CSV table of C-alpha atoms in Angstrom, one decimal:
chain,number,residue,atom,x,y,z
B,1,MET,CA,2.9,115.6,101.3
B,2,GLU,CA,3.2,112.4,103.0
B,3,THR,CA,5.3,110.9,105.4
B,4,LEU,CA,7.0,107.5,105.2
B,5,GLN,CA,9.2,104.8,107.0
B,6,LEU,CA,12.7,104.4,105.5
B,7,THR,CA,12.9,101.0,103.9
B,8,SER,CA,15.9,98.7,103.5
B,9,SER,CA,16.3,99.7,100.0
B,10,ASP,CA,16.2,103.3,101.1
B,11,ARG,CA,19.2,102.9,103.7
B,12,THR,CA,20.9,100.8,101.0
B,13,THR,CA,20.6,104.0,98.6
B,14,PHE,CA,22.0,106.0,101.3
B,15,LEU,CA,24.9,103.6,102.1
B,16,ARG,CA,26.1,103.8,98.5
B,17,SER,CA,25.6,107.4,98.0
B,18,ARG,CA,28.6,109.6,97.8
B,19,PHE,CA,28.2,111.3,101.0
B,20,PHE,CA,27.6,108.1,103.5
B,21,VAL,CA,30.0,105.9,101.7
B,22,ARG,CA,32.5,107.5,103.4
B,23,LEU,CA,30.9,107.2,106.5
B,24,PRO,CA,31.1,104.3,109.2
B,25,ARG,CA,27.9,102.6,109.4
B,26,SER,CA,27.9,103.5,113.3
B,27,THR,CA,27.2,106.9,112.0
B,28,VAL,CA,25.2,106.6,109.2
B,29,ASP,CA,23.1,104.9,111.4
B,30,SER,CA,23.2,107.5,114.0
B,31,ILE,CA,22.1,110.3,111.5
B,32,LEU,CA,19.2,108.1,109.8
B,33,LYS,CA,17.6,107.8,113.4
B,34,ASP,CA,16.0,110.9,113.1
B,35,THR,CA,15.3,111.2,109.3
B,36,ARG,CA,12.1,111.8,107.9
B,37,LEU,CA,10.9,110.8,104.4
B,38,SER,CA,8.3,112.9,102.6
B,39,THR,CA,6.4,112.5,99.2
B,40,TYR,CA,6.0,115.3,96.4
B,41,GLU,CA,4.1,115.4,93.6
B,42,GLU,CA,5.6,116.9,90.4
B,43,HIS,CA,6.2,120.8,90.8
B,44,ASP,CA,5.6,120.5,94.5
B,45,VAL,CA,7.9,123.4,95.9
B,46,LEU,CA,10.2,121.8,99.1
B,47,PHE,CA,11.5,125.6,99.8
B,48,HIS,CA,12.4,128.6,98.0
B,49,GLN,CA,15.3,130.9,97.9
B,50,GLY,CA,16.2,132.7,101.1
B,51,ASP,CA,14.2,130.5,103.4
B,52,GLY,CA,16.3,129.7,106.4
B,53,ILE,CA,16.0,125.8,106.0
B,54,ASP,CA,18.1,124.0,108.9
B,55,ASP,CA,17.6,120.4,107.1
B,56,VAL,CA,19.2,118.3,104.8
B,57,PHE,CA,18.1,116.9,101.9
B,58,PHE,CA,18.3,113.8,99.7
B,59,VAL,CA,17.1,111.8,96.9
B,60,LEU,CA,15.2,108.6,97.4
B,61,SER,CA,13.5,108.8,94.4
B,62,GLY,CA,12.4,111.1,91.5
B,63,LEU,CA,13.9,114.3,90.5
B,64,ILE,CA,14.4,117.5,92.1
B,65,ARG,CA,15.6,121.1,90.3
B,66,LEU,CA,17.0,123.9,92.2
B,67,TYR,CA,16.6,127.1,90.6
B,68,ARG,CA,16.7,130.7,91.4
B,69,VAL,CA,13.7,133.2,90.1
B,70,GLY,CA,15.0,136.7,88.0
B,71,LYS,CA,13.3,139.9,88.6
B,72,ASP,CA,11.1,138.7,85.6
B,73,GLY,CA,9.8,135.9,87.4
B,74,ARG,CA,12.1,133.5,85.1
B,75,GLU,CA,13.5,130.5,86.3
B,76,ALA,CA,17.1,129.3,85.8
B,77,ASP,CA,18.4,125.9,87.0
B,78,VAL,CA,21.4,126.1,88.9
B,79,ALA,CA,20.9,121.8,89.5
B,80,VAL,CA,19.1,118.9,88.8
B,81,PHE,CA,19.6,115.9,91.6
B,82,SER,CA,18.3,112.4,91.3
B,83,LYS,CA,18.0,109.1,93.6
B,84,GLY,CA,21.2,109.0,96.1
B,85,GLU,CA,22.3,112.8,95.7
B,86,MET,CA,21.9,115.1,99.0
B,87,PHE,CA,21.5,118.7,98.3
B,88,ALA,CA,21.0,122.5,100.2
B,89,GLU,CA,23.7,121.2,102.8
B,90,ASN,CA,25.0,124.8,102.2
B,91,ALA,CA,22.5,126.6,104.0
B,92,MET,CA,23.2,124.6,107.1
B,93,TYR,CA,26.6,126.7,107.1
B,94,LEU,CA,25.1,129.9,105.1
B,95,GLY,CA,22.2,130.4,107.1
B,96,ARG,CA,19.5,130.8,103.4
B,97,ALA,CA,19.1,128.2,100.7
B,98,THR,CA,20.9,130.0,97.8
B,99,ALA,CA,18.2,128.4,95.4
B,100,SER,CA,14.5,127.1,95.5
B,101,ALA,CA,13.6,123.5,95.1
B,102,GLU,CA,11.0,121.9,93.3
B,103,ALA,CA,10.3,118.4,92.6
B,104,ALA,CA,10.4,118.1,88.4
B,105,GLU,CA,8.4,114.8,89.3
B,106,ALA,CA,7.0,112.8,91.7
B,107,SER,CA,9.9,112.4,94.3
B,108,ILE,CA,10.7,111.0,98.0
B,109,VAL,CA,13.2,112.8,99.7
B,110,ALA,CA,14.3,112.5,102.8
B,111,ARG,CA,15.2,115.2,105.2
B,112,ILE,CA,17.7,114.9,107.6
B,113,ASP,CA,18.0,117.2,110.5
B,114,GLY,CA,20.5,119.7,109.7
B,115,ALA,CA,21.8,121.1,113.1
B,116,LYS,CA,22.2,117.4,114.3
B,117,LEU,CA,24.3,117.3,111.1
B,118,ARG,CA,26.5,120.5,111.5
B,119,GLN,CA,27.7,118.8,115.5
B,120,LEU,CA,28.4,115.7,114.2
B,121,ALA,CA,30.6,117.7,111.6
B,122,ALA,CA,32.2,119.8,114.1
B,123,ALA,CA,32.9,116.8,116.6
B,124,ASP,CA,33.7,113.6,114.1
B,125,GLY,CA,36.7,114.0,111.2
B,126,ASP,CA,35.0,111.3,109.4
B,127,VAL,CA,31.7,114.0,109.0
B,128,ALA,CA,33.3,117.0,108.2
B,129,GLN,CA,35.8,115.2,105.3
B,130,ALA,CA,32.9,113.6,103.5
B,131,PHE,CA,31.2,116.9,103.7
B,132,ILE,CA,34.5,118.7,102.7
B,133,GLU,CA,34.8,116.2,99.5
B,134,HIS,CA,31.0,116.6,98.8
B,135,LEU,CA,31.0,120.8,98.6
B,136,CYS,CA,34.2,120.1,96.5
B,137,HIS,CA,32.4,117.7,94.0
B,138,ARG,CA,29.1,120.2,94.4
B,139,GLY,CA,31.3,123.0,93.7
B,140,LYS,CA,32.7,121.4,90.6
B,141,MET,CA,29.6,120.4,89.4
B,142,THR,CA,28.3,124.3,89.2
B,143,GLU,CA,31.7,125.4,87.6
B,144,ASP,CA,31.2,122.7,84.9
B,145,LEU,CA,27.8,124.4,84.3
B,146,LEU,CA,29.2,127.8,84.6
B,147,ALA,CA,32.2,126.5,81.6
B,148,GLN,CA,29.9,124.7,79.7
B,149,ASP,CA,27.2,127.5,79.2
B,150,ARG,CA,30.1,130.1,78.1
B,151,LEU,CA,32.1,127.9,76.0
B,152,LEU,CA,29.2,125.5,74.4
B,153,THR,CA,26.8,126.5,71.6
B,154,ALA,CA,23.3,125.1,72.4
B,155,PRO,CA,23.6,121.7,70.0
B,156,GLN,CA,27.4,121.5,71.3
B,157,ARG,CA,26.0,121.1,75.1
B,158,VAL,CA,23.2,118.9,73.6
B,159,ALA,CA,25.7,116.8,71.8
B,160,SER,CA,28.1,117.0,75.4
B,161,TYR,CA,24.9,115.9,77.4
B,162,LEU,CA,24.2,112.6,74.7
B,163,LEU,CA,28.0,111.5,74.5
B,164,GLY,CA,27.6,111.5,78.4
B,165,HIS,CA,25.1,108.3,77.6
B,166,CYS,CA,27.3,106.6,74.9
B,167,PRO,CA,28.4,103.1,76.8
B,168,ASN,CA,32.2,102.1,77.1
B,169,GLY,CA,33.7,100.8,74.1
B,170,THR,CA,34.0,100.6,70.7
B,171,ALA,CA,29.9,101.1,69.5
B,172,THR,CA,29.8,103.9,67.1
B,173,SER,CA,25.7,103.8,67.5
B,174,PHE,CA,23.7,103.7,70.8
B,175,SER,CA,20.3,104.3,72.0
B,176,PHE,CA,19.1,105.6,75.4
B,177,ARG,CA,15.8,106.9,77.1
B,178,LEU,CA,16.2,110.0,78.4
B,179,PRO,CA,15.8,109.8,82.3
B,180,PHE,CA,13.6,112.4,82.7
B,181,GLN,CA,11.3,115.2,80.6
B,182,LYS,CA,12.6,117.0,78.0
B,183,SER,CA,11.6,120.2,79.6
B,184,VAL,CA,14.0,118.8,82.3
B,185,LEU,CA,16.6,118.5,80.1
B,186,ALA,CA,16.1,121.7,78.7
B,187,GLY,CA,16.3,123.6,82.1
B,188,LYS,CA,19.4,121.6,83.0
B,189,LEU,CA,21.7,122.7,80.0
B,190,GLY,CA,20.2,126.3,80.2
B,191,LEU,CA,18.1,126.4,77.3
B,192,ALA,CA,14.4,127.4,76.6
B,193,PRO,CA,12.3,124.5,75.5
B,194,GLU,CA,12.2,125.8,71.8
B,195,ALA,CA,16.1,126.2,72.1
B,196,LEU,CA,16.6,122.2,73.2
B,197,SER,CA,14.1,121.9,70.1
B,198,ARG,CA,16.1,123.4,67.6
B,199,ALA,CA,19.3,122.1,69.0
B,200,PHE,CA,18.1,118.3,68.5
B,201,SER,CA,16.9,120.1,64.9
B,202,THR,CA,20.3,120.8,64.1
B,203,LEU,CA,21.9,117.4,65.6
B,204,ARG,CA,20.1,115.7,62.9
B,205,GLN,CA,22.3,115.5,60.6
B,206,SER,CA,24.9,114.3,62.8
B,207,GLY,CA,22.7,111.6,62.8
B,208,VAL,CA,20.7,111.7,66.2
B,209,THR,CA,16.8,110.7,66.0
B,210,VAL,CA,14.9,111.9,69.1
B,211,LYS,CA,10.8,109.9,69.2
B,212,GLY,CA,9.7,110.8,72.3
B,213,ARG,CA,12.2,110.6,75.1
B,214,MET,CA,14.3,107.4,73.0
B,215,ILE,CA,17.1,109.3,71.8
B,216,GLU,CA,19.3,107.1,68.8
B,217,ILE,CA,22.6,107.9,68.2
B,218,HIS,CA,23.4,106.7,64.8
B,219,ASP,CA,27.2,108.1,64.9
B,220,ARG,CA,28.9,108.8,68.0
B,221,HIS,CA,32.0,110.2,66.2
B,222,ALA,CA,30.0,112.7,64.6
B,223,LEU,CA,28.4,113.9,67.5
B,224,GLU,CA,32.2,114.2,68.9
B,225,ARG,CA,33.4,116.4,65.3
B,226,PHE,CA,30.2,118.6,66.5
O,1,MET,CA,58.7,134.0,88.9
O,2,GLU,CA,60.8,135.0,92.5
O,3,THR,CA,60.6,133.8,96.1
O,4,LEU,CA,59.5,136.2,98.7
O,5,GLN,CA,59.4,136.7,102.2
O,6,LEU,CA,56.0,137.0,104.4
O,7,THR,CA,55.7,140.9,105.5
O,8,SER,CA,53.9,141.2,108.5
O,9,SER,CA,51.3,143.6,106.0
O,10,ASP,CA,50.9,140.1,104.5
O,11,ARG,CA,50.3,138.3,107.7
O,12,THR,CA,47.3,140.9,108.5
O,13,THR,CA,45.7,140.0,105.1
O,14,PHE,CA,45.8,136.0,105.8
O,15,LEU,CA,44.3,136.8,109.6
O,16,ARG,CA,41.6,139.1,108.0
O,17,SER,CA,40.9,136.3,105.1
O,18,ARG,CA,37.6,135.0,105.5
O,19,PHE,CA,39.0,131.6,105.8
O,20,PHE,CA,42.0,132.2,108.4
O,21,VAL,CA,39.7,134.3,110.3
O,22,ARG,CA,38.2,131.9,111.8
O,23,LEU,CA,41.2,129.5,112.8
O,24,PRO,CA,43.2,130.1,116.1
O,25,ARG,CA,46.3,132.0,115.8
O,26,SER,CA,48.4,129.1,116.6
O,27,THR,CA,46.8,127.2,113.5
O,28,VAL,CA,47.5,130.0,111.3
O,29,ASP,CA,51.0,130.5,112.5
O,30,SER,CA,51.6,126.7,111.9
O,31,ILE,CA,49.9,127.2,108.3
O,32,LEU,CA,51.8,129.7,107.5
O,33,LYS,CA,55.5,128.9,108.6
O,34,ASP,CA,55.9,126.8,105.4
O,35,THR,CA,54.1,129.2,103.0
O,36,ARG,CA,55.8,130.2,99.5
O,37,LEU,CA,55.7,133.2,98.0
O,38,SER,CA,55.9,133.9,94.4
O,39,THR,CA,55.4,137.0,92.0
O,40,TYR,CA,53.8,136.9,88.7
O,41,GLU,CA,53.6,138.9,85.7
O,42,GLU,CA,50.7,139.7,84.0
O,43,HIS,CA,49.7,136.1,81.3
O,44,ASP,CA,51.8,134.2,83.3
O,45,VAL,CA,50.3,130.8,84.1
O,46,LEU,CA,49.9,129.2,87.6
O,47,PHE,CA,48.8,126.1,86.7
O,48,HIS,CA,46.4,124.3,84.1
O,49,GLN,CA,43.0,122.5,84.2
O,50,GLY,CA,44.0,119.0,85.0
O,51,ASP,CA,46.9,119.3,86.8
O,52,GLY,CA,47.6,117.3,89.6
O,53,ILE,CA,48.5,120.2,92.0
O,54,ASP,CA,49.2,120.2,95.5
O,55,ASP,CA,49.0,123.8,96.8
O,56,VAL,CA,46.5,125.8,98.3
O,57,PHE,CA,47.0,129.4,96.5
O,58,PHE,CA,46.3,132.6,98.4
O,59,VAL,CA,46.4,136.5,96.5
O,60,LEU,CA,48.3,138.8,98.7
O,61,SER,CA,48.2,141.3,96.0
O,62,GLY,CA,47.3,141.5,92.1
O,63,LEU,CA,44.4,139.3,90.6
O,64,ILE,CA,44.4,135.6,89.3
O,65,ARG,CA,41.5,134.3,86.7
O,66,LEU,CA,40.5,131.0,86.7
O,67,TYR,CA,39.6,129.7,83.2
O,68,ARG,CA,38.5,126.6,81.2
O,69,VAL,CA,39.4,126.4,78.0
O,70,GLY,CA,36.9,125.1,75.2
O,71,LYS,CA,37.7,122.7,72.2
O,72,ASP,CA,38.5,125.6,69.4
O,73,GLY,CA,41.1,126.9,72.5
O,74,ARG,CA,38.5,129.8,73.5
O,75,GLU,CA,38.7,130.6,77.3
O,76,ALA,CA,35.7,131.0,79.7
O,77,ASP,CA,36.6,132.4,83.0
O,78,VAL,CA,34.6,130.6,86.3
O,79,ALA,CA,36.5,132.7,88.8
O,80,VAL,CA,38.7,135.8,89.3
O,81,PHE,CA,40.3,136.1,92.9
O,82,SER,CA,41.4,139.1,94.5
O,83,LYS,CA,43.4,140.0,97.8
O,84,GLY,CA,42.6,137.9,100.8
O,85,GLU,CA,41.3,135.3,98.8
O,86,MET,CA,42.2,131.8,98.6
O,87,PHE,CA,41.8,128.9,95.5
O,88,ALA,CA,42.2,125.9,94.0
O,89,GLU,CA,41.3,124.1,97.3
O,90,ASN,CA,39.3,121.5,95.8
O,91,ALA,CA,42.0,119.8,93.5
O,92,MET,CA,42.9,118.7,97.0
O,93,TYR,CA,40.6,116.7,97.7
O,94,LEU,CA,39.6,116.0,93.7
O,95,GLY,CA,43.2,115.4,92.8
O,96,ARG,CA,42.9,117.8,89.9
O,97,ALA,CA,42.8,121.4,89.3
O,98,THR,CA,39.1,122.1,87.8
O,99,ALA,CA,40.4,125.1,86.2
O,100,SER,CA,43.5,126.7,84.7
O,101,ALA,CA,45.1,130.1,86.5
O,102,GLU,CA,46.4,133.0,84.9
O,103,ALA,CA,47.5,136.6,86.9
O,104,ALA,CA,45.3,138.9,85.1
O,105,GLU,CA,47.8,142.0,86.4
O,106,ALA,CA,51.3,141.1,88.4
O,107,SER,CA,50.6,139.4,91.7
O,108,ILE,CA,52.1,138.3,94.5
O,109,VAL,CA,50.4,134.8,95.9
O,110,ALA,CA,51.3,132.6,98.7
O,111,ARG,CA,51.6,128.8,98.0
O,112,ILE,CA,50.5,126.9,101.1
O,113,ASP,CA,51.7,123.3,101.3
O,114,GLY,CA,48.5,121.1,100.0
O,115,ALA,CA,49.2,117.9,102.1
O,116,LYS,CA,49.8,119.8,105.3
O,117,LEU,CA,46.7,121.2,105.2
O,118,ARG,CA,44.7,117.9,104.5
O,119,GLN,CA,46.0,116.7,107.4
O,120,LEU,CA,45.2,119.3,109.5
O,121,ALA,CA,41.3,119.9,108.0
O,122,ALA,CA,41.4,115.9,109.1
O,123,ALA,CA,42.9,116.1,112.9
O,124,ASP,CA,41.5,119.8,113.6
O,125,GLY,CA,37.6,120.2,113.8
O,126,ASP,CA,38.2,124.2,113.6
O,127,VAL,CA,40.4,123.8,110.1
O,128,ALA,CA,38.0,121.3,108.6
O,129,GLN,CA,34.8,123.9,109.5
O,130,ALA,CA,36.7,126.6,107.7
O,131,PHE,CA,37.0,124.4,104.9
O,132,ILE,CA,33.3,123.8,105.0
O,133,GLU,CA,32.2,127.1,105.0
O,134,HIS,CA,35.0,128.2,102.6
O,135,LEU,CA,33.9,126.2,99.9
O,136,CYS,CA,29.9,126.6,100.5
O,137,HIS,CA,31.0,130.5,100.1
O,138,ARG,CA,32.6,129.5,96.7
O,139,GLY,CA,29.9,127.3,95.6
O,140,LYS,CA,27.2,130.3,96.1
O,141,MET,CA,29.8,132.7,94.1
O,142,THR,CA,30.0,130.0,91.1
O,143,GLU,CA,26.2,129.6,91.6
O,144,ASP,CA,25.4,133.1,91.8
O,145,LEU,CA,27.8,133.5,88.2
O,146,LEU,CA,25.7,130.6,86.8
O,147,ALA,CA,22.2,132.2,87.8
O,148,GLN,CA,22.9,135.7,86.8
O,149,ASP,CA,24.1,134.0,83.1
O,150,ARG,CA,21.2,132.7,83.2
O,151,LEU,CA,18.6,135.1,83.8
O,152,LEU,CA,20.4,138.4,82.7
O,153,THR,CA,20.8,140.2,79.5
O,154,ALA,CA,24.7,141.8,79.0
O,155,PRO,CA,23.3,145.2,80.3
O,156,GLN,CA,21.5,144.0,83.2
O,157,ARG,CA,24.8,142.2,84.4
O,158,VAL,CA,26.7,144.6,84.2
O,159,ALA,CA,24.4,146.9,85.7
O,160,SER,CA,23.9,144.4,88.2
O,161,TYR,CA,27.9,144.9,89.1
O,162,LEU,CA,27.9,148.9,89.2
O,163,LEU,CA,24.9,149.0,91.6
O,164,GLY,CA,27.3,146.2,93.8
O,165,HIS,CA,29.8,149.6,93.8
O,166,CYS,CA,26.9,151.9,95.4
O,167,PRO,CA,28.1,153.3,98.5
O,168,ASN,CA,25.0,152.6,101.5
O,169,GLY,CA,22.9,155.5,102.1
O,170,THR,CA,20.4,157.5,99.9
O,171,ALA,CA,23.0,158.6,97.2
O,172,THR,CA,21.4,158.4,93.5
O,173,SER,CA,24.4,159.5,91.9
O,174,PHE,CA,28.1,157.9,92.9
O,175,SER,CA,31.2,157.4,90.5
O,176,PHE,CA,34.4,154.4,90.7
O,177,ARG,CA,37.2,152.7,89.1
O,178,LEU,CA,37.1,149.9,87.8
O,179,PRO,CA,39.5,147.6,90.0
O,180,PHE,CA,40.7,146.0,87.1
O,181,GLN,CA,40.6,146.4,83.1
O,182,LYS,CA,38.0,146.0,81.6
O,183,SER,CA,38.4,142.9,79.8
O,184,VAL,CA,38.9,141.5,83.3
O,185,LEU,CA,35.1,142.2,83.8
O,186,ALA,CA,34.0,141.4,80.7
O,187,GLY,CA,35.2,137.7,81.2
O,188,LYS,CA,34.0,138.0,85.0
O,189,LEU,CA,30.6,138.5,83.4
O,190,GLY,CA,31.1,135.9,80.8
O,191,LEU,CA,31.1,138.6,77.8
O,192,ALA,CA,33.1,138.7,74.8
O,193,PRO,CA,34.9,142.6,75.0
O,194,GLU,CA,32.6,144.1,72.3
O,195,ALA,CA,29.5,142.8,74.0
O,196,LEU,CA,30.8,144.8,77.6
O,197,SER,CA,31.1,147.9,74.9
O,198,ARG,CA,27.8,147.5,73.7
O,199,ALA,CA,26.7,146.8,77.1
O,200,PHE,CA,28.2,149.8,78.7
O,201,SER,CA,26.7,151.9,75.4
O,202,THR,CA,23.0,150.5,76.4
O,203,LEU,CA,23.7,151.8,79.9
O,204,ARG,CA,24.1,155.3,78.7
O,205,GLN,CA,20.5,156.0,78.3
O,206,SER,CA,20.0,155.3,82.2
O,207,GLY,CA,23.2,157.8,83.3
O,208,VAL,CA,26.2,155.4,83.2
O,209,THR,CA,29.4,157.3,81.8
O,210,VAL,CA,32.8,155.8,81.2
O,211,LYS,CA,36.0,157.2,80.5
O,212,GLY,CA,38.9,154.5,80.7
O,213,ARG,CA,38.2,152.8,84.2
O,214,MET,CA,36.0,155.6,86.2
O,215,ILE,CA,32.8,155.1,86.0
O,216,GLU,CA,29.9,157.3,86.7
O,217,ILE,CA,26.6,156.6,87.7
O,218,HIS,CA,24.4,159.3,87.5
O,219,ASP,CA,21.1,157.6,88.4
O,220,ARG,CA,20.9,154.7,90.6
O,221,HIS,CA,17.3,153.8,90.6
O,222,ALA,CA,17.3,154.4,86.4
O,223,LEU,CA,20.3,151.3,86.5
O,224,GLU,CA,17.8,149.3,89.6
O,225,ARG,CA,15.0,149.2,86.7
O,226,PHE,CA,16.9,148.0,84.2
């Protein structure tokens, strides 16, 4: 772990993010003044479930997965965060981290002083409002995953993820590069890596070709009907 | 649906609830002044996923399930709320209900004016703070369900639920009455009713007896090892 300075590009990432975009520039500047940057290698653990952390984390580059660990040591992802996303804010109020966090690839993460942010939220209506909207959005993200797990088969979950990358318009075929390793996609969708492979095989009949991280969708409508 | 007056016992339910207990009495009184009570029969729908609702709901008696509906019409519960719990507050900020709500049994629900509550949260730091803590808690509840679905088998989910009803102390055996129908428990745990029955059969070998809604646990430690 190495400590870095905030660049102007990092500052732009903050200013454009869902949480900070709602705040007056002076408030953002005051929050960013004490922010520390850390680099993480793939598999570095940022914190463990149950830790009494008092920082709020913000991804500047890379990918962080949040996961819980079962009795048998098996891990289950509960969220994956990429550039511009904030996480672990609920630990500030619940007292403890509800999940562990690990870098899923080399990442740069800003750590914002939680005590300061909590004070700001108590004193400043704008910050409180931004927190409320952020938490509503986060809650919906988790609810989406829960509903998806309970309603969709593995191939349907993958189809739904792929359709989320379809460009707007009437194109029936499109292709894109997975923004992360397939193991990360498996975790995000609540699937074992083998179940993800099987799902991709099943989707081949609906015109999905996978070469490494490149995914080609030849018939969007077939996926939609899946 | 019938409209009722708030009784003093209802008022106590509000004052003791997680959200309202944090607020000054005068604030609670001002919120409750405009609150309307409605009664629902089992299976009455309060709102549908996607509805632009602008009320916040609070359970005074009964049980409300929140669920999403899949393409094939199948329903998946994402939360179950009982007396003293508030729900649908995120629709106030997201603009639309993220799930549908249905009475799982005869229920009395208070509807609080969302516009008023939103105004209060913007102007009053106490209300904003109560919202933030409420949303952190709600987010954790959903995350708990997601992690449980991804980490535990059906019998393990049921064992975990039963152990949650174990009285404190060293008793190895205990019994309790399910606070709702088995179909509600199945939905809450993300199981089809048949899967719940099979899970109870599996747990019989660990000393769990089920007679209607009465559950007897003869060996807590066996359940803990399950």
